Short mmCIF file of C-alpha atoms and ligand atoms in Angstrom, two decimals:
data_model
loop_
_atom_site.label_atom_id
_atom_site.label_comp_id
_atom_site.label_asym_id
_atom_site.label_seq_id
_atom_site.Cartn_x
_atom_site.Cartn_y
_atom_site.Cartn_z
CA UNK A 8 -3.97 12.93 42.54
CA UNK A 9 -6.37 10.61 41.00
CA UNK A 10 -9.29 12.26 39.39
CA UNK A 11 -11.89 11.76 41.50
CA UNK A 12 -14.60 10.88 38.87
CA UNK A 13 -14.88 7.63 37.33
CA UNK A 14 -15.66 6.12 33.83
CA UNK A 15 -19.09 5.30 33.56
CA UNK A 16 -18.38 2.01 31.78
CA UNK A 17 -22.09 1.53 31.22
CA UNK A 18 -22.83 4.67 29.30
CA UNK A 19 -19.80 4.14 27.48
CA UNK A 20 -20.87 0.41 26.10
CA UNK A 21 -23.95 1.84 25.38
CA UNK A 22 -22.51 3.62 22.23
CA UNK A 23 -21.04 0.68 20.92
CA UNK A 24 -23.63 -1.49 19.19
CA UNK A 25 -20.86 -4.55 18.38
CA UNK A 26 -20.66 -4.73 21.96
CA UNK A 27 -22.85 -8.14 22.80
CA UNK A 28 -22.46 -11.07 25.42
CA UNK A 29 -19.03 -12.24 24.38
CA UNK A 30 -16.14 -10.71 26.54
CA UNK A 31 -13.97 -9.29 23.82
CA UNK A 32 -10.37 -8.90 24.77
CA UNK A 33 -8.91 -8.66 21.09
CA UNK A 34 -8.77 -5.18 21.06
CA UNK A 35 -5.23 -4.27 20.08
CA UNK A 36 -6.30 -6.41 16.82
CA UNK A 37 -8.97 -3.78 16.20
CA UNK A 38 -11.80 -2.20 18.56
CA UNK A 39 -15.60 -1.80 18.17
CA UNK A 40 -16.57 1.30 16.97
CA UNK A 41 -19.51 3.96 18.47
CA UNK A 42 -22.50 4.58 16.65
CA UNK A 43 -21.34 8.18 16.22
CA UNK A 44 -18.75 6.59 13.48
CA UNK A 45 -21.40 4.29 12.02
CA UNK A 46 -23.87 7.38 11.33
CA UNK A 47 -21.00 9.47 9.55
CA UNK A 48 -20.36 6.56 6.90
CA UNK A 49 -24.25 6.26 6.46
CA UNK A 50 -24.54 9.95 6.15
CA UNK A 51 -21.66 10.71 3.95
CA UNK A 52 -22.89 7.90 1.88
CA UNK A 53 -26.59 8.72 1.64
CA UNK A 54 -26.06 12.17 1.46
CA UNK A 55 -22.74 13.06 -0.20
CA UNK A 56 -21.24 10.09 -1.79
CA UNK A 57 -20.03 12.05 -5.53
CA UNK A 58 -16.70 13.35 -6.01
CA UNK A 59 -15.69 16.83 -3.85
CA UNK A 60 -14.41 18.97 -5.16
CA UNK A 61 -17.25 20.57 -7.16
CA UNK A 62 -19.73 23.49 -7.18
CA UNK A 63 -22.48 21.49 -6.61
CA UNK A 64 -24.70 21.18 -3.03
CA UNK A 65 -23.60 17.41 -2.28
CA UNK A 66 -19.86 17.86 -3.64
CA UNK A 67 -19.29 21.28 -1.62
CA UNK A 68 -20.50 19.18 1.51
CA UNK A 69 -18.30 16.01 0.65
CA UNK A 70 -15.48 18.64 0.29
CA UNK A 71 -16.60 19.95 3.96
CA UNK A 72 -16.87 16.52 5.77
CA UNK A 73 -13.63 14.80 4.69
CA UNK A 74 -12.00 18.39 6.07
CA UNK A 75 -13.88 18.50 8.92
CA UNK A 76 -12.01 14.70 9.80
CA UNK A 77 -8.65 16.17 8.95
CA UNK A 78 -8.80 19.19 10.92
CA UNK A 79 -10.77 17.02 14.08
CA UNK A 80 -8.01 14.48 13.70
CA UNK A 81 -5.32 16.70 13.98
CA UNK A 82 -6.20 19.03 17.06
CA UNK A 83 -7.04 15.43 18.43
CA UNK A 84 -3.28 15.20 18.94
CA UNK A 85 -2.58 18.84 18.52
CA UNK A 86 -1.01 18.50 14.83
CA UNK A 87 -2.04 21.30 12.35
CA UNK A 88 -4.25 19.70 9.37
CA UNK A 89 -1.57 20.01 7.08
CA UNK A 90 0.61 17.66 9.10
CA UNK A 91 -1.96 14.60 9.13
CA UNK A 92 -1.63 12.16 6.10
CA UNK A 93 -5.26 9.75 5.80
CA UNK A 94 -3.85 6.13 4.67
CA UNK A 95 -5.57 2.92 4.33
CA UNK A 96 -2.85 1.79 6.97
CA UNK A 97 -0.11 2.18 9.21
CA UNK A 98 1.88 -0.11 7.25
CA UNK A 99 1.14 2.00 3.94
CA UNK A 100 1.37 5.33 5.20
CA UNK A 101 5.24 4.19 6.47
CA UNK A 102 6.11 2.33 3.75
CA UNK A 103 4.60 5.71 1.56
CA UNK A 104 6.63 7.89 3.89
CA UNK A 105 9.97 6.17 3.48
CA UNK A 106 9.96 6.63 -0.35
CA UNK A 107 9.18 10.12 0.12
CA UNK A 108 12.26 10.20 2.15
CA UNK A 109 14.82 8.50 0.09
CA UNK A 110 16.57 11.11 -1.70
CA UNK A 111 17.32 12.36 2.39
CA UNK A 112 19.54 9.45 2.61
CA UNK A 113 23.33 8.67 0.85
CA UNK A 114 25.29 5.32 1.18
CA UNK A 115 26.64 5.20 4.95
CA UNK A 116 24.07 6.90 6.64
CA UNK A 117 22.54 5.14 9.39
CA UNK A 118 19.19 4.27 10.66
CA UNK A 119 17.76 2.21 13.77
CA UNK A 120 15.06 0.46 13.72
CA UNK A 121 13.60 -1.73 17.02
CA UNK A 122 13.37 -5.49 17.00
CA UNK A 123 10.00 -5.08 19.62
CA UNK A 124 7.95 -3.23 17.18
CA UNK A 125 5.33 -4.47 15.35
CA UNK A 126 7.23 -5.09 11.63
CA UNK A 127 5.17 -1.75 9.97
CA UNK A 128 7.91 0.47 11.57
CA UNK A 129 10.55 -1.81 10.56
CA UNK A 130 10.71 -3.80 7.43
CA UNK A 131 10.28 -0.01 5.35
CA UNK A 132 13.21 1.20 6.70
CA UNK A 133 15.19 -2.03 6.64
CA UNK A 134 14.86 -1.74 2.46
CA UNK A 135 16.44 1.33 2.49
CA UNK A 136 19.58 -0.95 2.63
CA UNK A 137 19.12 -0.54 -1.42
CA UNK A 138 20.27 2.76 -1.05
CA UNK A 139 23.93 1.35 0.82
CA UNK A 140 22.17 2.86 3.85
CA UNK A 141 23.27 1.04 7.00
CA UNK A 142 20.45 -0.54 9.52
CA UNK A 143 21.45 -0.87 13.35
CA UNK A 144 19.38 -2.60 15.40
CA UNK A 145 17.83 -1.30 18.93
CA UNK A 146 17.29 -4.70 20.97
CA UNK A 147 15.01 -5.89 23.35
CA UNK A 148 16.52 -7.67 26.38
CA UNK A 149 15.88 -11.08 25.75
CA UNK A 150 15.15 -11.29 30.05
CA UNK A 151 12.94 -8.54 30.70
CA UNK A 152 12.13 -7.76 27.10
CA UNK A 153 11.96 -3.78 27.50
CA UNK A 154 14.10 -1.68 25.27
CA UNK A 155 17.04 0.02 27.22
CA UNK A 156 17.52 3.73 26.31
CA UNK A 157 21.07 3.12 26.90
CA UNK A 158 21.29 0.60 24.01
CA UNK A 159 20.17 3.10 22.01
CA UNK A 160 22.78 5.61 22.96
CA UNK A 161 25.37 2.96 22.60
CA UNK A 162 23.92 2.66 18.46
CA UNK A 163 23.39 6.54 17.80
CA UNK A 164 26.88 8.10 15.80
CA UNK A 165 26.89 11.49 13.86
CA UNK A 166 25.57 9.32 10.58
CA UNK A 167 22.76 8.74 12.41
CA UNK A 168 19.54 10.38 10.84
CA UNK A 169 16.39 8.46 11.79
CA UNK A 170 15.28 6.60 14.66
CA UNK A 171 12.20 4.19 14.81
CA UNK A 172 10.54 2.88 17.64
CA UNK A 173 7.39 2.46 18.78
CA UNK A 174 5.43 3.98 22.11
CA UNK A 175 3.63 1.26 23.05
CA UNK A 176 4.62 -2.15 22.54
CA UNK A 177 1.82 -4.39 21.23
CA UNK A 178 3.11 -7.64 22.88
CA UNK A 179 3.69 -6.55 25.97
CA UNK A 180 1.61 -3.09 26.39
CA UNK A 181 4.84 -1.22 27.67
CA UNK A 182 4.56 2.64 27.59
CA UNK A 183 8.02 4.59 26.61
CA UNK A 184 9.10 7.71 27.33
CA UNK A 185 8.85 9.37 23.96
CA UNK A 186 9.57 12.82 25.10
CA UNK A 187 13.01 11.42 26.60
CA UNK A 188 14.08 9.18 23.76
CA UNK A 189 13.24 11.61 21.03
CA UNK A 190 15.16 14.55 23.31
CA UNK A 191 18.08 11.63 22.91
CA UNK A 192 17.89 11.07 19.22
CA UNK A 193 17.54 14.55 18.58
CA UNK A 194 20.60 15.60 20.66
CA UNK A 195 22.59 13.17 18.26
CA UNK A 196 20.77 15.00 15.29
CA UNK A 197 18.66 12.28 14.00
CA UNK A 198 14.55 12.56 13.84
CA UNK A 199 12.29 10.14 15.58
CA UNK A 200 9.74 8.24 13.90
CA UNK A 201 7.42 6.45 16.40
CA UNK A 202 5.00 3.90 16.04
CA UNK A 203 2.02 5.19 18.20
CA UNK A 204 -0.33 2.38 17.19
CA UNK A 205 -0.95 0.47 20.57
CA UNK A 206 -0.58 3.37 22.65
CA UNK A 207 -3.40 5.81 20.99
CA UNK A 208 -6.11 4.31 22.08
CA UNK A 209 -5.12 4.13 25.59
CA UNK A 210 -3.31 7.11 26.52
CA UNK A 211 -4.00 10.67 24.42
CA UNK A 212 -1.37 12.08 21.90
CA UNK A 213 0.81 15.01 21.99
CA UNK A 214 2.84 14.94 18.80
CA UNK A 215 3.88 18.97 19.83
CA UNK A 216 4.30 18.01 23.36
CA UNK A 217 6.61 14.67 22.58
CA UNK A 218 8.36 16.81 19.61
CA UNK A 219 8.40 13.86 17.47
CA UNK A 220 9.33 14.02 13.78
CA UNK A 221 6.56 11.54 12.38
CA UNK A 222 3.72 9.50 14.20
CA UNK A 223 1.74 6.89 13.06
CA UNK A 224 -1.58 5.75 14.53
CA UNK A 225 -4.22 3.55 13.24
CA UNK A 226 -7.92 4.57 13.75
CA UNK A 227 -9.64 1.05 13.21
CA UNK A 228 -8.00 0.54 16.85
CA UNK A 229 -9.17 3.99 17.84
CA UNK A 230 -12.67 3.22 17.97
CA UNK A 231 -12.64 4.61 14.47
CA UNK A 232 -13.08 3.02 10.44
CA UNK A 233 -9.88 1.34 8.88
CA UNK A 234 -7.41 4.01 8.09
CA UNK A 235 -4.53 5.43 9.64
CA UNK A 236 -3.24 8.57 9.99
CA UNK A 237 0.66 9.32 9.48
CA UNK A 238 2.24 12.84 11.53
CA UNK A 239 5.07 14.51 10.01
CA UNK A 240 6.31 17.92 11.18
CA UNK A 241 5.20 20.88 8.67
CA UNK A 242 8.97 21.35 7.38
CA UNK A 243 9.97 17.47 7.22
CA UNK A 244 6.45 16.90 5.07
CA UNK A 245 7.32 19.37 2.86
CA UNK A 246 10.87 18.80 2.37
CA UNK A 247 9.71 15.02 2.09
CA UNK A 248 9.66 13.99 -1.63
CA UNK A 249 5.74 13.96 -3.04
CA UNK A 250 4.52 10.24 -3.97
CA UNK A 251 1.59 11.45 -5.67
CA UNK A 252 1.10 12.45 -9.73
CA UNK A 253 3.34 14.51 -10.65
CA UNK A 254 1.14 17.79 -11.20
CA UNK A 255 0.72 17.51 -6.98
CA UNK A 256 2.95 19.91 -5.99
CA UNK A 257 5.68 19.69 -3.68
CA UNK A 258 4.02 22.15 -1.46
CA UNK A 259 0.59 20.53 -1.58
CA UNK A 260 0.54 18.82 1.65
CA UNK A 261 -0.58 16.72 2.75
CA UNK A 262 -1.79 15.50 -0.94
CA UNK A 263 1.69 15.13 -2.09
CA UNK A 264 1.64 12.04 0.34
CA UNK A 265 -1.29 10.63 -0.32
CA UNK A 266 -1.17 8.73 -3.74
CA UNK A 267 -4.74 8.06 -4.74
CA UNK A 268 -6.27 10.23 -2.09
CA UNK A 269 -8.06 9.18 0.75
CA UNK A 270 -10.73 6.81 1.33
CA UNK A 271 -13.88 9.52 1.23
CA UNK A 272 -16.98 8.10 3.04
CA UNK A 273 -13.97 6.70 6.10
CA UNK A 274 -12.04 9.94 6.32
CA UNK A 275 -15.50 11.77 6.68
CA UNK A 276 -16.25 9.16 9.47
CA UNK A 277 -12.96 9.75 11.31
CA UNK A 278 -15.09 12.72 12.73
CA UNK A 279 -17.48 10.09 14.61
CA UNK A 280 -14.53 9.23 16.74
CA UNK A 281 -14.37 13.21 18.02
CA UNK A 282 -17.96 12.75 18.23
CA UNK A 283 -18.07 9.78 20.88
CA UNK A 284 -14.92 11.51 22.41
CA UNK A 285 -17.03 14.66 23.38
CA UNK A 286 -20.26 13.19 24.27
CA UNK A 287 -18.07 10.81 27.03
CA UNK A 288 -16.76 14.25 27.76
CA UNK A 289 -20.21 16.04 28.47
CA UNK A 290 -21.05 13.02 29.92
CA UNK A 291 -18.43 13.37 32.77
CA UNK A 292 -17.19 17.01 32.72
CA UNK A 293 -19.11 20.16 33.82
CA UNK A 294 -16.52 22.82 32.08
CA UNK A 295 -17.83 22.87 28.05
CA UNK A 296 -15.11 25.73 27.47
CA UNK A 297 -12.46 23.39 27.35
CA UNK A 298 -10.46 22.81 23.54
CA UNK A 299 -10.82 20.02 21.89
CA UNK A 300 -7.60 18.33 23.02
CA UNK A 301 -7.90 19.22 26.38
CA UNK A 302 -11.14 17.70 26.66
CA UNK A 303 -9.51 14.22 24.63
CA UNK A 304 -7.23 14.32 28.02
CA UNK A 305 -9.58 14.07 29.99
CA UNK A 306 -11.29 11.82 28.75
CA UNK A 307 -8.31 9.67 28.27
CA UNK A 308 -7.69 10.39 32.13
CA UNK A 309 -10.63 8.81 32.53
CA UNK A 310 -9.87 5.73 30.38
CA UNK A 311 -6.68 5.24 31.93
CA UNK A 312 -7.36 4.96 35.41
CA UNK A 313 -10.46 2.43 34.13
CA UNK A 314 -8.39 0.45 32.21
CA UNK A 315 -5.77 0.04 35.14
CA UNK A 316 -8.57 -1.57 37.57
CA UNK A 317 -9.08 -3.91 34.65
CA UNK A 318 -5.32 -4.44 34.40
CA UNK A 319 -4.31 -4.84 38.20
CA UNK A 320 -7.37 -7.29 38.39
CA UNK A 321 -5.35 -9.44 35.19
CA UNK A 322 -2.08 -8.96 36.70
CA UNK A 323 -3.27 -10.32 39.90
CA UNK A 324 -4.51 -13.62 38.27
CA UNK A 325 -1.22 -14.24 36.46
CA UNK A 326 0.73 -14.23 39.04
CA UNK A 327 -0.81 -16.33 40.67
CA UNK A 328 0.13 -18.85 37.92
CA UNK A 329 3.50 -20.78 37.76
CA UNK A 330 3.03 -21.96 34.99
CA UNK A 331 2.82 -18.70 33.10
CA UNK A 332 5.34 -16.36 31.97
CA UNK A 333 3.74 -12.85 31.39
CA UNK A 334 6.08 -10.48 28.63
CA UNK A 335 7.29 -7.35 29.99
CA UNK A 336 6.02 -5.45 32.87
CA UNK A 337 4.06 -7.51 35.77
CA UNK A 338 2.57 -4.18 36.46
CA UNK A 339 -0.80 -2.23 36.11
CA UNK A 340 0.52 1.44 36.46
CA UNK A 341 -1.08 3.34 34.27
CA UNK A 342 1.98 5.10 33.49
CA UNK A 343 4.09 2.06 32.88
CA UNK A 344 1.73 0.19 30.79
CA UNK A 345 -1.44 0.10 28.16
CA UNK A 346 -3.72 -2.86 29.24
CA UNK A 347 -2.29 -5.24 26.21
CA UNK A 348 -1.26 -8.50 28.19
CA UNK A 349 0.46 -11.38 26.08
CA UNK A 350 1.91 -14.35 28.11
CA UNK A 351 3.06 -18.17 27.03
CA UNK A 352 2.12 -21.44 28.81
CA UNK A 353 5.04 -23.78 30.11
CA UNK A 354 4.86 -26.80 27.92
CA UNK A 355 1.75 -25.64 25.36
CA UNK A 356 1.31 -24.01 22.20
CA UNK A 357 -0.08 -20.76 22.25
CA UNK A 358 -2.39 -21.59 19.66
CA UNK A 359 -4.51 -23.64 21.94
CA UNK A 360 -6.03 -21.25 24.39
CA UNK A 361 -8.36 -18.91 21.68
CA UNK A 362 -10.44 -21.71 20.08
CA UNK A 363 -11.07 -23.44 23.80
CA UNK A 364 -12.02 -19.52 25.17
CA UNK A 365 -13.91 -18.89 21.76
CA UNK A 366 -16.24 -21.96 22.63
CA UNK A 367 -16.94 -20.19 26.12
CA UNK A 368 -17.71 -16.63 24.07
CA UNK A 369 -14.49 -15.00 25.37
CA UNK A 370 -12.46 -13.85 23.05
CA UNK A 371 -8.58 -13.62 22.72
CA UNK A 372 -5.87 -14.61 20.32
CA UNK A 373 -2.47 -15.50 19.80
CA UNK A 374 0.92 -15.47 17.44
CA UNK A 375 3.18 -13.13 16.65
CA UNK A 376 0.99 -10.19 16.00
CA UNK A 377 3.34 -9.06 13.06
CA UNK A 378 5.84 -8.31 15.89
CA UNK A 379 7.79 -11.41 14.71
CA UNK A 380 11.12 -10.23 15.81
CA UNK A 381 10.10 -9.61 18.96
CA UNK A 382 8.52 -13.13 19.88
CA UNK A 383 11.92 -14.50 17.45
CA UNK A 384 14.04 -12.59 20.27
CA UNK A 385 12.00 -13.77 22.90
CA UNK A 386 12.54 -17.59 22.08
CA UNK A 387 8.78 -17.81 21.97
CA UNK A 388 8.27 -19.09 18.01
CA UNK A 389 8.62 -22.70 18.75
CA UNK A 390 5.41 -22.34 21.18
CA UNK A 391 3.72 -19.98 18.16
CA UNK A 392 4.09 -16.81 19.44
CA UNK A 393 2.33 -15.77 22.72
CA UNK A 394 -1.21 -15.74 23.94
CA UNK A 395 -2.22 -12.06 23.65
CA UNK A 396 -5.48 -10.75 25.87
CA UNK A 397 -6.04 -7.04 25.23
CA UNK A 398 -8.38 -4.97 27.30
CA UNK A 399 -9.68 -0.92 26.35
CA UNK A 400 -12.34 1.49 28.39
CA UNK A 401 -15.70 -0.46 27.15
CA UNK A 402 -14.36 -3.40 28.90
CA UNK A 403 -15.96 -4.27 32.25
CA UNK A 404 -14.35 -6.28 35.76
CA UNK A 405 -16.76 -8.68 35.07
CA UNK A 406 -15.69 -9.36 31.37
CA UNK A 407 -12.15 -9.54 33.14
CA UNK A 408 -13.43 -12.09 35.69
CA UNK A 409 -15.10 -14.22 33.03
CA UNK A 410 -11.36 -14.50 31.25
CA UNK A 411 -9.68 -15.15 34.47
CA UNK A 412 -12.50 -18.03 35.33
CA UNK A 413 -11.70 -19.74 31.71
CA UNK A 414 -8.02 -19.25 31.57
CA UNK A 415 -8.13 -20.79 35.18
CA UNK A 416 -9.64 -23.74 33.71
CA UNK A 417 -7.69 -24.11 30.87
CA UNK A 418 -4.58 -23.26 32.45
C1 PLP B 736 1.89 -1.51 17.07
C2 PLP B 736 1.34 -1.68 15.69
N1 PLP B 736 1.90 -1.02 14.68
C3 PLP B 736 1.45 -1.12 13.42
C4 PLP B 736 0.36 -1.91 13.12
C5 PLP B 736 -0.10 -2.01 11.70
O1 PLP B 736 -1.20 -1.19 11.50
P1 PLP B 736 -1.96 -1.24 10.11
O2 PLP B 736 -2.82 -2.48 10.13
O3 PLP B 736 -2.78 0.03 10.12
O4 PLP B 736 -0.96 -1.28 9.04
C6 PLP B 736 -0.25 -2.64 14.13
C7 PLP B 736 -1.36 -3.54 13.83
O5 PLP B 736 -1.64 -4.48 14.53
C8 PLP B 736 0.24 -2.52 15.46
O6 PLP B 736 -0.32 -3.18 16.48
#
C-alpha cells in the first residue's frame, strides 16, 4: 500500500540553497547539496582544519568528525564502518579496489563485466587482461536495451570469480534485481561487484540485505560533497591486498585501501547528508525511535513515490512523441525505474537540445555519459549519444511541465 503521506517538496527545496529559477534536470551528473552539508565543510574548516590524529582540542575533534561520517555513512546502508572506503571517486575507489585484488586472480580465470554500465565498473576490470585473465561480456539487448539475467547465466562457468554490473543504469534509469543476480553469481561461486551510483540517490541501500560483495556509490550525486564511498564485505577487504604505504597493515581497514587518506574537511561533511536525511524524517514521521537506516527508508519511501509522479508525468509526454525513441523502460514504476530519462530525436543530433533548453533556464544534457558502450551498442554514437533529462525529490511537476513545454517546442 502506498504510504499515505507525501513529500513535502517545498520544505525539502528549502534546504537546498543552489536551488534557484532554472528547472534543473541534470541530476544524475551531480545534485545540489542541503545546507546541512555546506555548514559541516565551514565548520570543519573554521573549527578543525589541522591534522587528526593528535592530543590537541581541534585535532581530537577533526579525529571525531571524519569518524562520525564513516560510521553515519555506513549504517546509512547498513555496512559496519570498517567496510566503507572514502575515495575522491567511484572511478578511483574501483580502479584502487581492483589492484588490491590482483594477486586473487591467475591466467584463465574469468570475469564479466556489463557493456550498459557507466565505464568506472568496467574499463578496471577489463585491464586485468594483463594478468591472462579472461573478460566476458554481459550484453545489453540492442532492442529493448535491458540486461537479460539469462545472458548472464549463459557467461557464468566454474572460472568465474567476479561479476560487475551496475543497479541502476544511468542512461536509461532501469532498476535490477540485485538480490537475484548476486544470489545467481554467487550460486556459480563468483562475488558481485555492483555499481550503485545512479540508483543511491533514488532508492535506499541495503548492502547486507542485497549480500553484495562490493558497492560503489558516489555522494556528490547523493546530495553530498565529491567523494565516493566503495563497500567491500569485512573478510573480502581484508583478504584484499593493501594499496597504501607499506607500514598500513593488512588488517588496518579500511586505511589499507585508502592511499593518501581521505579528503578531511569532505569526509567530515558526508555527515550533512545524514543530517538533511533526518530532519526530512522529523519533518514527515511521528516515531523518533526508529534507527538510522530505517528512518533513510522511509524517507526514501517518500522520495520514491515523489519522484514517480514526476516520472509518469515525463513518460506521458514522450509518448506522445513519434519522433522520439525513449531507452529502456517506457515506465514510471517506482520499482522498475529511477527517474533518469535519456531519449534520441529521429533525424537530430543530440547535442542540440541542451544549449536551446539552457537559453530557456532549463537544464539538461546529452552524450554518452561515460556509458560509451552502451550508447556504441545502442547505435546511438552517430547522433552523439542521447539526450539525458534526470529528475530527484527537490524536483517539482511544475519544473517537469516547464521541460515538457520546451522540449515540445523544440521537438
Ligand atoms: C552509474 C555511474 N557510475 C559511476 C560513475 C562515476 O562516478 P565518479 O565520478 O565518482 O567516478 C558515474 C558518474 O556519472 C555514474 O553515473
Amino acid at each position: 500500500m502506498r504510504n499515505p503521506i507525501t513529500l513535502d517538496v517545498e520544505f525539502v527545496r528549502h534546504h537546498f540553497p543552489g536551488l534557484n529559477d532554472w528547472a534543473f534536470f541534470e541530476n544524475a551528473g551531480g545534485t545540489f547539496v542541503p545546507r546541512s552539508v555546506i555548514d559541516r565543510i565551514l565548520r570543519y574548516m573554521t573549527e578543525t582544519q589541522v591534522q587528526p590524529g593528535g592530543d590537541y582540542t581541534a585535532s581530537i575533534l577533526a579525529t571525531e568528525r571524519i569518524a562520525e561520517s564513516q560510521r553515519l555513512m555506513a549504517e546509512m546502508i547498513n555496512a559496519a564502518p570498517e567496510e566503507i572506503v572514502i575515495g575522491p571517486s567511484s572511478t578511483m575507489n574501483v580502479y584502487v579496489l581492483s589492484h588490491a585484488l590482483r594477486p586473487w586472480f591467475k591466467p584463465g580465470d574469468e570475469l564479466v563485466v556489463t557493456n550498459l554500465d557507466h565505464e568506472t565498473n568496467i574499463g578496471a576490470w577489463r585491464r586485468l587482461t594483463e594478468l591472462g585473465v579472461v573478460i566476458k561480456e554481459w550484453q545489453l539487448d540492442a532492442g529493448t536495451a535491458e540486461l537479460e539475467v539469462e545472458r548472464l547465466a549463459a557467461l557464468l562457468t566454474e572460472r568465474t570469480q567476479l561479476v560487475c554490473f551496475t543497479s541502476c543504469s544511468n542512461i536509461t534509469g532501469a532498476i535490477h534485481d540485485v538480490r537475484a543476480i548476486t544470489r545467481l553469481v554467487h550460486d556459480a561461486g563468483a562475488l558481485a561487484c555492483v555499481d550503485a551510483v545512479a540508483y543511491a540517490p533514488h532508492r535506499p541501500l541495503d548492502v547486507r540485505a542485497l549480500d553484495v560483495d562490493f558497492c560503489i556509490f558516489s555522494t556528490y550525486k547523493l546530495y553530498g560533497p565529491h567523494l565516493a564511498i566503495l563497500y567491500g564485505k569485512r573478510e573480502h577487504l581484508l583478504e584484499a591486498h593493501g594499496q597504501n604505504h607499506f607500514f598500513i597493515g593488512e588488517r588496518d581497514i579500511p586505511l589499507k585501501l585508502n592511499p593518501g587518506g581521505v579528503n578531511h574537511e569532505l569526509t567530515a561533511a558526508l555527515a550533512g547528508i545524514t543530517d538533511y536525511f533526518d530532519t526530512i524524517y522529523g519533518h514527515h514521521f511521528p516515531d523518533k525511535s526508529a534507527e538510522r537506516h530505517q528512518r533513510v527508508v522511509d524517507v526514501f519511501e517518500l522520495i520514491a513515490n515523489h519522484e514517480e509522479v514526476l516520472a509518469a508525468r515525463f513518460v506521458d509526454f514522450l509518448n506522445t512523441k513519434s519522433n522520439v525513441r525513449l531507452i529502456g523502460r517506457a515506465t514510471a514504476d517506482k520499482a522498475r525505474r529511477a527517474p533518469i530519462f535519456s531519449f534520441a530525436v529521429a533525424g537530430r543530433d543530440s547535442g542540440e537540445l541542451p544549449g536551446r533548453l539552457a537559453k530557456q533556464r532549463v537544464a539538461i544534457r546529452s552524450g554518452h555519459f561515460y556509458a560509451a558502450r552502451c550508447i556504441e551498442a545502442l547505435d546511438l554514437a552517430s547522433q552523439n549519444g542521447v539526450v539525458r533529462a534526470s529528475m530527484v525529490h527537490y524536483n517539482t511537476l511544475g519544473e517537469v511541465d516547464r521541460l515538457i513545454a520546451r522540449l515540445d517546442e523544440a521537438l
